[in-house]
Short mmCIF file of C-alpha atoms and ligand atoms in Angstrom, two decimals:
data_model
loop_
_atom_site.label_atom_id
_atom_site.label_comp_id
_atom_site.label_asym_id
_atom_site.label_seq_id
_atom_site.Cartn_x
_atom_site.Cartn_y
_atom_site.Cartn_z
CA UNK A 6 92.12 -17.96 96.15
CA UNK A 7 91.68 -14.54 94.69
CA UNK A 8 93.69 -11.55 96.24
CA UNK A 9 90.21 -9.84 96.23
CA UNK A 10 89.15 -12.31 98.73
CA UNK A 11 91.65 -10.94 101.29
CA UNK A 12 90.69 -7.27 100.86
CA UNK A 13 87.20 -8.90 101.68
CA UNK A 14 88.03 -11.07 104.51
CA UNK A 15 90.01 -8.43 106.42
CA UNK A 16 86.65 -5.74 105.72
CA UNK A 17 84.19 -8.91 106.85
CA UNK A 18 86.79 -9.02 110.00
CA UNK A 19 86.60 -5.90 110.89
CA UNK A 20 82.91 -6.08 110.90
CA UNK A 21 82.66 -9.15 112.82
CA UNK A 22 85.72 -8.11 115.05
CA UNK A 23 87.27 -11.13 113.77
CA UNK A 24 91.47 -11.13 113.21
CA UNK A 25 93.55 -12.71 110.86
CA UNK A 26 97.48 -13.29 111.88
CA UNK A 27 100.29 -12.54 109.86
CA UNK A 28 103.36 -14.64 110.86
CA UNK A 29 107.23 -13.17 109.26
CA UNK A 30 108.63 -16.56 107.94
CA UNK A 31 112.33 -17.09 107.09
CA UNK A 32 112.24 -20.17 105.00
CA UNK A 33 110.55 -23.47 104.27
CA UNK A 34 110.55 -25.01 107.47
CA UNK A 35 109.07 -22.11 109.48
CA UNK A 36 106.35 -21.88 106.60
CA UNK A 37 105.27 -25.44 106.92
CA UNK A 38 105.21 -24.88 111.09
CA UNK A 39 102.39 -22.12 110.33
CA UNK A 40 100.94 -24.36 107.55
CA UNK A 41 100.33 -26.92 109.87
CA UNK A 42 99.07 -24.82 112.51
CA UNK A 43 96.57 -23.09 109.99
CA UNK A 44 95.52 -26.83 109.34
CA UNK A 45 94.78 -27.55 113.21
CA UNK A 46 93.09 -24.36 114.28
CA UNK A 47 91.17 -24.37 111.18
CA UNK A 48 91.82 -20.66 110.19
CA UNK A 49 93.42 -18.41 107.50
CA UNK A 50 96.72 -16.95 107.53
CA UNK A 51 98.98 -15.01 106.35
CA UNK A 52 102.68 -15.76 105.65
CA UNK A 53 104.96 -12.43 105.67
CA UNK A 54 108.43 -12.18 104.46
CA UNK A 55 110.21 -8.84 105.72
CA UNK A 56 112.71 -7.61 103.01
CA UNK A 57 115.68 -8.95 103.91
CA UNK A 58 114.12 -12.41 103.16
CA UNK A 59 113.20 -11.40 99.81
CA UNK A 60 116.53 -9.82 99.59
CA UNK A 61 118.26 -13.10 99.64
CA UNK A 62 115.70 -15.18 97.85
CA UNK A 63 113.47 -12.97 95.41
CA UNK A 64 109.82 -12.20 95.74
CA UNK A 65 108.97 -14.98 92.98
CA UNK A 66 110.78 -17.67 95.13
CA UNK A 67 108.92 -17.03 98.15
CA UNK A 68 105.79 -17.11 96.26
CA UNK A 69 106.50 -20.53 94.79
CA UNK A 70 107.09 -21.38 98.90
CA UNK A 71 104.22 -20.59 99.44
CA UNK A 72 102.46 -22.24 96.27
CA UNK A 73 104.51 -25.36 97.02
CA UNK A 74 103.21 -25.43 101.34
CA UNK A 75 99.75 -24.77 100.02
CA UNK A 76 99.49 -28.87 100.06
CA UNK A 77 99.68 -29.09 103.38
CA UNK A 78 96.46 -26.80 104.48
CA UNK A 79 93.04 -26.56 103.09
CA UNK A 80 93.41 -22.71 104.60
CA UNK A 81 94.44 -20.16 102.79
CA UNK A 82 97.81 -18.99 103.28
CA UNK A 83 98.11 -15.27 102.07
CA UNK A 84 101.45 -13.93 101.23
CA UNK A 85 102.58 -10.66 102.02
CA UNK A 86 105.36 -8.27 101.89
CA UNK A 87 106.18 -6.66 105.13
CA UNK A 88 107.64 -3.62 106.29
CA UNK A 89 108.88 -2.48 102.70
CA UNK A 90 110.06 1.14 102.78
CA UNK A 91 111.01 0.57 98.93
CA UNK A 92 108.55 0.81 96.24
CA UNK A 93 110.26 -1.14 93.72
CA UNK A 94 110.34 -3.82 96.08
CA UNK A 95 106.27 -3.88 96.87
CA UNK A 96 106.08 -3.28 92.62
CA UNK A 97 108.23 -6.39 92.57
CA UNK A 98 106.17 -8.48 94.66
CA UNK A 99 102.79 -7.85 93.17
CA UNK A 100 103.95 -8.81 89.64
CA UNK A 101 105.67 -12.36 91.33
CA UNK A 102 102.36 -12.73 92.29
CA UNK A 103 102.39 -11.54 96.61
CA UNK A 104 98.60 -11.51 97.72
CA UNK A 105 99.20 -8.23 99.81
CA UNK A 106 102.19 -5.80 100.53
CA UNK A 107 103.10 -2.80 103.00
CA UNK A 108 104.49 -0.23 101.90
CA UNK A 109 106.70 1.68 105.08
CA UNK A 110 107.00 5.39 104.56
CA UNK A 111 106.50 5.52 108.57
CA UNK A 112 109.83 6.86 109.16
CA UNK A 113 109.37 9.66 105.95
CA UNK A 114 107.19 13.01 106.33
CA UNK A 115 103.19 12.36 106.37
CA UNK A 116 103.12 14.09 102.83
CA UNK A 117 105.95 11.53 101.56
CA UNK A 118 104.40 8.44 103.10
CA UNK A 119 101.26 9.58 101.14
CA UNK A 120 102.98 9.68 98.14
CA UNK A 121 104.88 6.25 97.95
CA UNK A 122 101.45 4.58 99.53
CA UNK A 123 99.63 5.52 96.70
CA UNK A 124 102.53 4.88 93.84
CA UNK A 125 101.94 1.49 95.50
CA UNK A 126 98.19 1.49 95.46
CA UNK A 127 97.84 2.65 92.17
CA UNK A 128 100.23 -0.06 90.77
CA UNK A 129 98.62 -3.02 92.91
CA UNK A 130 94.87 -1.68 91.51
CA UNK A 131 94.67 -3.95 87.98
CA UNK A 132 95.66 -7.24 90.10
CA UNK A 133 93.54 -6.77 93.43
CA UNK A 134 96.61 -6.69 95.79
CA UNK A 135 95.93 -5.50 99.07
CA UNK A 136 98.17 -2.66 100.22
CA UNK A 137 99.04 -1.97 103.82
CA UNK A 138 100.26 1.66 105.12
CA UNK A 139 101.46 2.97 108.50
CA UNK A 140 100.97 6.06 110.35
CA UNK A 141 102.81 6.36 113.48
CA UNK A 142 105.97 4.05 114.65
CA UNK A 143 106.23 0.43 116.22
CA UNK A 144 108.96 1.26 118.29
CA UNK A 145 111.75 -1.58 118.87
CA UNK A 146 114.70 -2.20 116.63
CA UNK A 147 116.12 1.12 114.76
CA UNK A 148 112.87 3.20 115.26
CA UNK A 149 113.92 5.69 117.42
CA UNK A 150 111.21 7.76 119.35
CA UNK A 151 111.95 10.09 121.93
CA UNK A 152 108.04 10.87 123.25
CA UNK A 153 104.61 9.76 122.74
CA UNK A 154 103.76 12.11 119.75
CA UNK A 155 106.94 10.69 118.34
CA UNK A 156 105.37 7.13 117.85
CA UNK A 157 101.74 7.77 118.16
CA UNK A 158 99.40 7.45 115.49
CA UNK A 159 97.63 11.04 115.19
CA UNK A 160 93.88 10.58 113.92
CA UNK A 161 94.16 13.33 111.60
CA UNK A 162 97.24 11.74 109.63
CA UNK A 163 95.49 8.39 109.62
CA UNK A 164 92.06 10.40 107.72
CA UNK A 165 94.71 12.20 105.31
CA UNK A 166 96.71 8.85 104.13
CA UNK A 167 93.19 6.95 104.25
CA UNK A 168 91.95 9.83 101.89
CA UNK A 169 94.04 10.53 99.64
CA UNK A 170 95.86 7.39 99.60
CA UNK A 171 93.51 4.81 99.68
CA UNK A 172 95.49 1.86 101.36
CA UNK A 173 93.06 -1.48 102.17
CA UNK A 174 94.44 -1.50 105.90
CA UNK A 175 96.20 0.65 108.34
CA UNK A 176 98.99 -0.37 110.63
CA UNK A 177 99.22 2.27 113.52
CA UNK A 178 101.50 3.32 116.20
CA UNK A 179 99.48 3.09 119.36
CA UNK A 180 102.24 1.54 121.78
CA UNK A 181 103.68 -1.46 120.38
CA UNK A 182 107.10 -3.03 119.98
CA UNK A 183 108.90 -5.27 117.48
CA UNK A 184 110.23 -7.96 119.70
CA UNK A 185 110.61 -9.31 123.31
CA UNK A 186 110.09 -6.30 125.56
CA UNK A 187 111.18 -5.68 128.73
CA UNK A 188 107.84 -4.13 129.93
CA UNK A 189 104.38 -5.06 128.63
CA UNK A 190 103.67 -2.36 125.97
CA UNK A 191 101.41 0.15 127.44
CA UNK A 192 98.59 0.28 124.03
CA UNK A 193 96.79 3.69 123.92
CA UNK A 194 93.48 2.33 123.65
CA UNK A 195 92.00 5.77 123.55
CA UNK A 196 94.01 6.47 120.28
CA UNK A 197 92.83 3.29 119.09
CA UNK A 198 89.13 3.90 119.96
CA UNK A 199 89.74 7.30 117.95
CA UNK A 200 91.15 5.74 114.72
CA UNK A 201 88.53 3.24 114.51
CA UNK A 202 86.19 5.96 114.34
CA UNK A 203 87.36 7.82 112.55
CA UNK A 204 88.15 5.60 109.32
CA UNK A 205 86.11 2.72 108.17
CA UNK A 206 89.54 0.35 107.04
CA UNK A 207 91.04 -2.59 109.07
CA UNK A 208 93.13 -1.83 111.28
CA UNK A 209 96.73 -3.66 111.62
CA UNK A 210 98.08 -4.29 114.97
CA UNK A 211 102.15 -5.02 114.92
CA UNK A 212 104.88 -6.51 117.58
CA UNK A 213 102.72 -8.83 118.39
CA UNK A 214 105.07 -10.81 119.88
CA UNK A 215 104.63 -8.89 123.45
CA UNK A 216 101.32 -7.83 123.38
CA UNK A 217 99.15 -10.12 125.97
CA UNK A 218 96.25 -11.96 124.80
CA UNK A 219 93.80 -9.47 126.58
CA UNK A 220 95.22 -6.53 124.95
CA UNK A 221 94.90 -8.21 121.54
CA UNK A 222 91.57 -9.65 122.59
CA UNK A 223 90.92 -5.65 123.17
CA UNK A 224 92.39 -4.59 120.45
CA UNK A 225 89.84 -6.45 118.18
CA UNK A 226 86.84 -4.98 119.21
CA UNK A 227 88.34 -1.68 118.34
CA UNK A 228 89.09 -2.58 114.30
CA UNK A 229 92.34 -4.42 114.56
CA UNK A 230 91.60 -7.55 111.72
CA UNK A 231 95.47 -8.15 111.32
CA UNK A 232 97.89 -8.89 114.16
CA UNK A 233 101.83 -9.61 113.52
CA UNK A 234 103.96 -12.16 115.14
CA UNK A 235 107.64 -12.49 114.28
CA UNK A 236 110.06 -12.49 116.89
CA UNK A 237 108.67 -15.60 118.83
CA UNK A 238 108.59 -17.82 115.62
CA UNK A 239 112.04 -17.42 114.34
CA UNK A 240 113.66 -17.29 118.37
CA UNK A 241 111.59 -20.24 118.86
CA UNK A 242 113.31 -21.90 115.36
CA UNK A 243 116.92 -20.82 116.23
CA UNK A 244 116.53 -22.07 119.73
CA UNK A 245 115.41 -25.44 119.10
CA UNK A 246 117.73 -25.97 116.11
CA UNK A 247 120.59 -24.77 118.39
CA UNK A 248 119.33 -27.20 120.79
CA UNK A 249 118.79 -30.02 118.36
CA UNK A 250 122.50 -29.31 116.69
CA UNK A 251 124.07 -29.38 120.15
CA UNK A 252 122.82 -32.61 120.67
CA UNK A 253 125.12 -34.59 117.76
CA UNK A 254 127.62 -31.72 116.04
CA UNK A 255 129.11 -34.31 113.98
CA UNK A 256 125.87 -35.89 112.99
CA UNK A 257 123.53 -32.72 112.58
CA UNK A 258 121.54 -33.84 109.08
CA UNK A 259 119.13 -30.47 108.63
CA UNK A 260 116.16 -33.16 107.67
CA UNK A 261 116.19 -34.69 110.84
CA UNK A 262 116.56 -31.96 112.99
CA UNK A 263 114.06 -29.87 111.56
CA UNK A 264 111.75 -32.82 112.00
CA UNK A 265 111.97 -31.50 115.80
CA UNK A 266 112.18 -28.30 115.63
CA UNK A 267 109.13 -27.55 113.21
CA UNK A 268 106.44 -29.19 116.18
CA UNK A 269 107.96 -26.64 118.10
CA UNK A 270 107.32 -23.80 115.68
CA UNK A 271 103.69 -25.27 115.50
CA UNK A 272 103.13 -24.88 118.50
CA UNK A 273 103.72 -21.49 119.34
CA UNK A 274 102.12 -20.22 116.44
CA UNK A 275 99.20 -22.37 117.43
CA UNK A 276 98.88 -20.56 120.99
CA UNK A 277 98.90 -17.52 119.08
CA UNK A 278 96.19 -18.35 116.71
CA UNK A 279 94.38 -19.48 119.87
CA UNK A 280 94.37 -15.80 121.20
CA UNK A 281 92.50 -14.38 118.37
CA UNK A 282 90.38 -17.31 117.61
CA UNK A 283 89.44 -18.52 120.96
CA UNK A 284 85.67 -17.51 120.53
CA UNK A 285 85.43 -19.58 117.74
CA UNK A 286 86.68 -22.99 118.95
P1 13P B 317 107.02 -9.10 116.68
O1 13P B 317 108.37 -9.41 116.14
O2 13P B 317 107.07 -8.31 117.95
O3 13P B 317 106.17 -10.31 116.83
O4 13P B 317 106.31 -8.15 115.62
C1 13P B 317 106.22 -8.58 114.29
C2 13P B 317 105.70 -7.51 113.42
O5 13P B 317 105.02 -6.60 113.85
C3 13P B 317 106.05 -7.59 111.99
O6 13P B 317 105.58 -6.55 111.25
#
């Protein structure tokens, strides 16, 4: 497939209030899980590497990952770069061949994030990369935010970096969290209702790992075409490969136990396929 198709399918999406997922991946095994998965509910996906996964292998390895799983699913699997806050690392990415990348300047001033979004837009132009920016914070991990202007997304910062920046999608603050949270994330709907009038690009929805399938379901009639799951894929691999190595210590052979613990990946990234697509099973 063509990285042009992806800028298409997440505009058609939008449209048709239709939502692709982007699962963070960690290594073969977790890849294959969502492979699979794509296989069984019959849908696109996209596999995201955060940067401390290209960190340790390269861009250009976790391309051929991807190149290599591609046997296993008739779907597409899009590769993408998340959460980057460096540009040479997004630059990196498009030239090893990455079907879409975010750049992160969430945590920078509005004028700065506009800058590095379109250093990266500019550079992903010639080979059709889809670029991903973000206004506002997902809160969670080190993202500090002390009130609701803090994280939220305001609707005049997402016209200005949509304007003058020209990213394909938008990932915006409206409530989320990266992770397991102890509360259900209260979503601002009416900020999301705002955005989506107010710009015409797919919207990205993050920490989708706590959101509930209703809000999600919500969430997609209001421009959200991407949603992100992480946390629940690789908690789900560590805890079933702790589980499988505590079985045998002295016998734990990584080709055996991960021919356990990958159904179990499967299947959680199949429930949350199953959220977004249910109207179309
Ligand atoms: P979760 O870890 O909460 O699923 O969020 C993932 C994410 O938003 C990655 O960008």
């Amino acid at each position: 497939m063509k990285n042009q198709d992806l800028i298409q399918l997440l505009n058609n999406y939008r449209e048709q209030k239709k939502c692709i997922i982007g699962f963070n991946i960690n290594d073969i095994y977790d890849l294959k899980a969502v492979a699979l998965a794509a296989e069984e509910a019959n849908c696109p996906v996209m596999a995201m590497t955060y940067p401390p996964v290209v960190e340790l292998n390269s861009s250009l390895l976790c391309k051929k990952m991807v190149e290599g799983i591609q046997t296993y699913t008739k779907q597409p699997i899009y590769l993408h770069l998340d959460h980057s806050v460096s540009v040479d690392m997004c630059k990196q990415a498009i030239d090893d061949g990455y079907h879409s990348v975010m750049i992160d300047g969430s945590q920078k001033s509005l004028k700065e994030n506009i800058t590095m979004t379109k250093e990266v837009v500019k550079y992903a132009e010639s080979a059709g990369v889809l670029v991903e920016a973000e206004i506002g914070k997902i809160m969670g991990r080190n993202v500090i935010v002390k009130s609701d202007t803090d994280f939220l997304a305001s609707v005049a910062d997402v016209k200005a970096m949509v304007e003058e920046a020209n990213p394909h999608i938008m990932a915006v603050g409206i409530g989320t969290s990266h992770g397991f949270t102890p509360r259900t994330p209260k979503i601002h709907f009416d900020r999301l209702a705002e955005i989506y009038a107010a710009v015409s690009v797919p919207l990205v929805l993050h920490g989708g790992t706590g959101i509930p399938d209703e809000d999600i379901q919500r969430s997609i009639t209001m421009g959200v075409a991407k949603l992100n799951v992480g946390t629940i894929v690789h908690t789900t691999y560590m805890r079933e490969l702790y589980n499988e190595i505590g079985k045998d210590i002295a016998g734990a052979y990584p080709p055996y136990l991960m021919k356990n613990v990958i159904p179990k990946i499967k299947d959680v990234v199949l429930s949350r396929l199953h959220a977004v697509n249910y109207k179309n099973e």
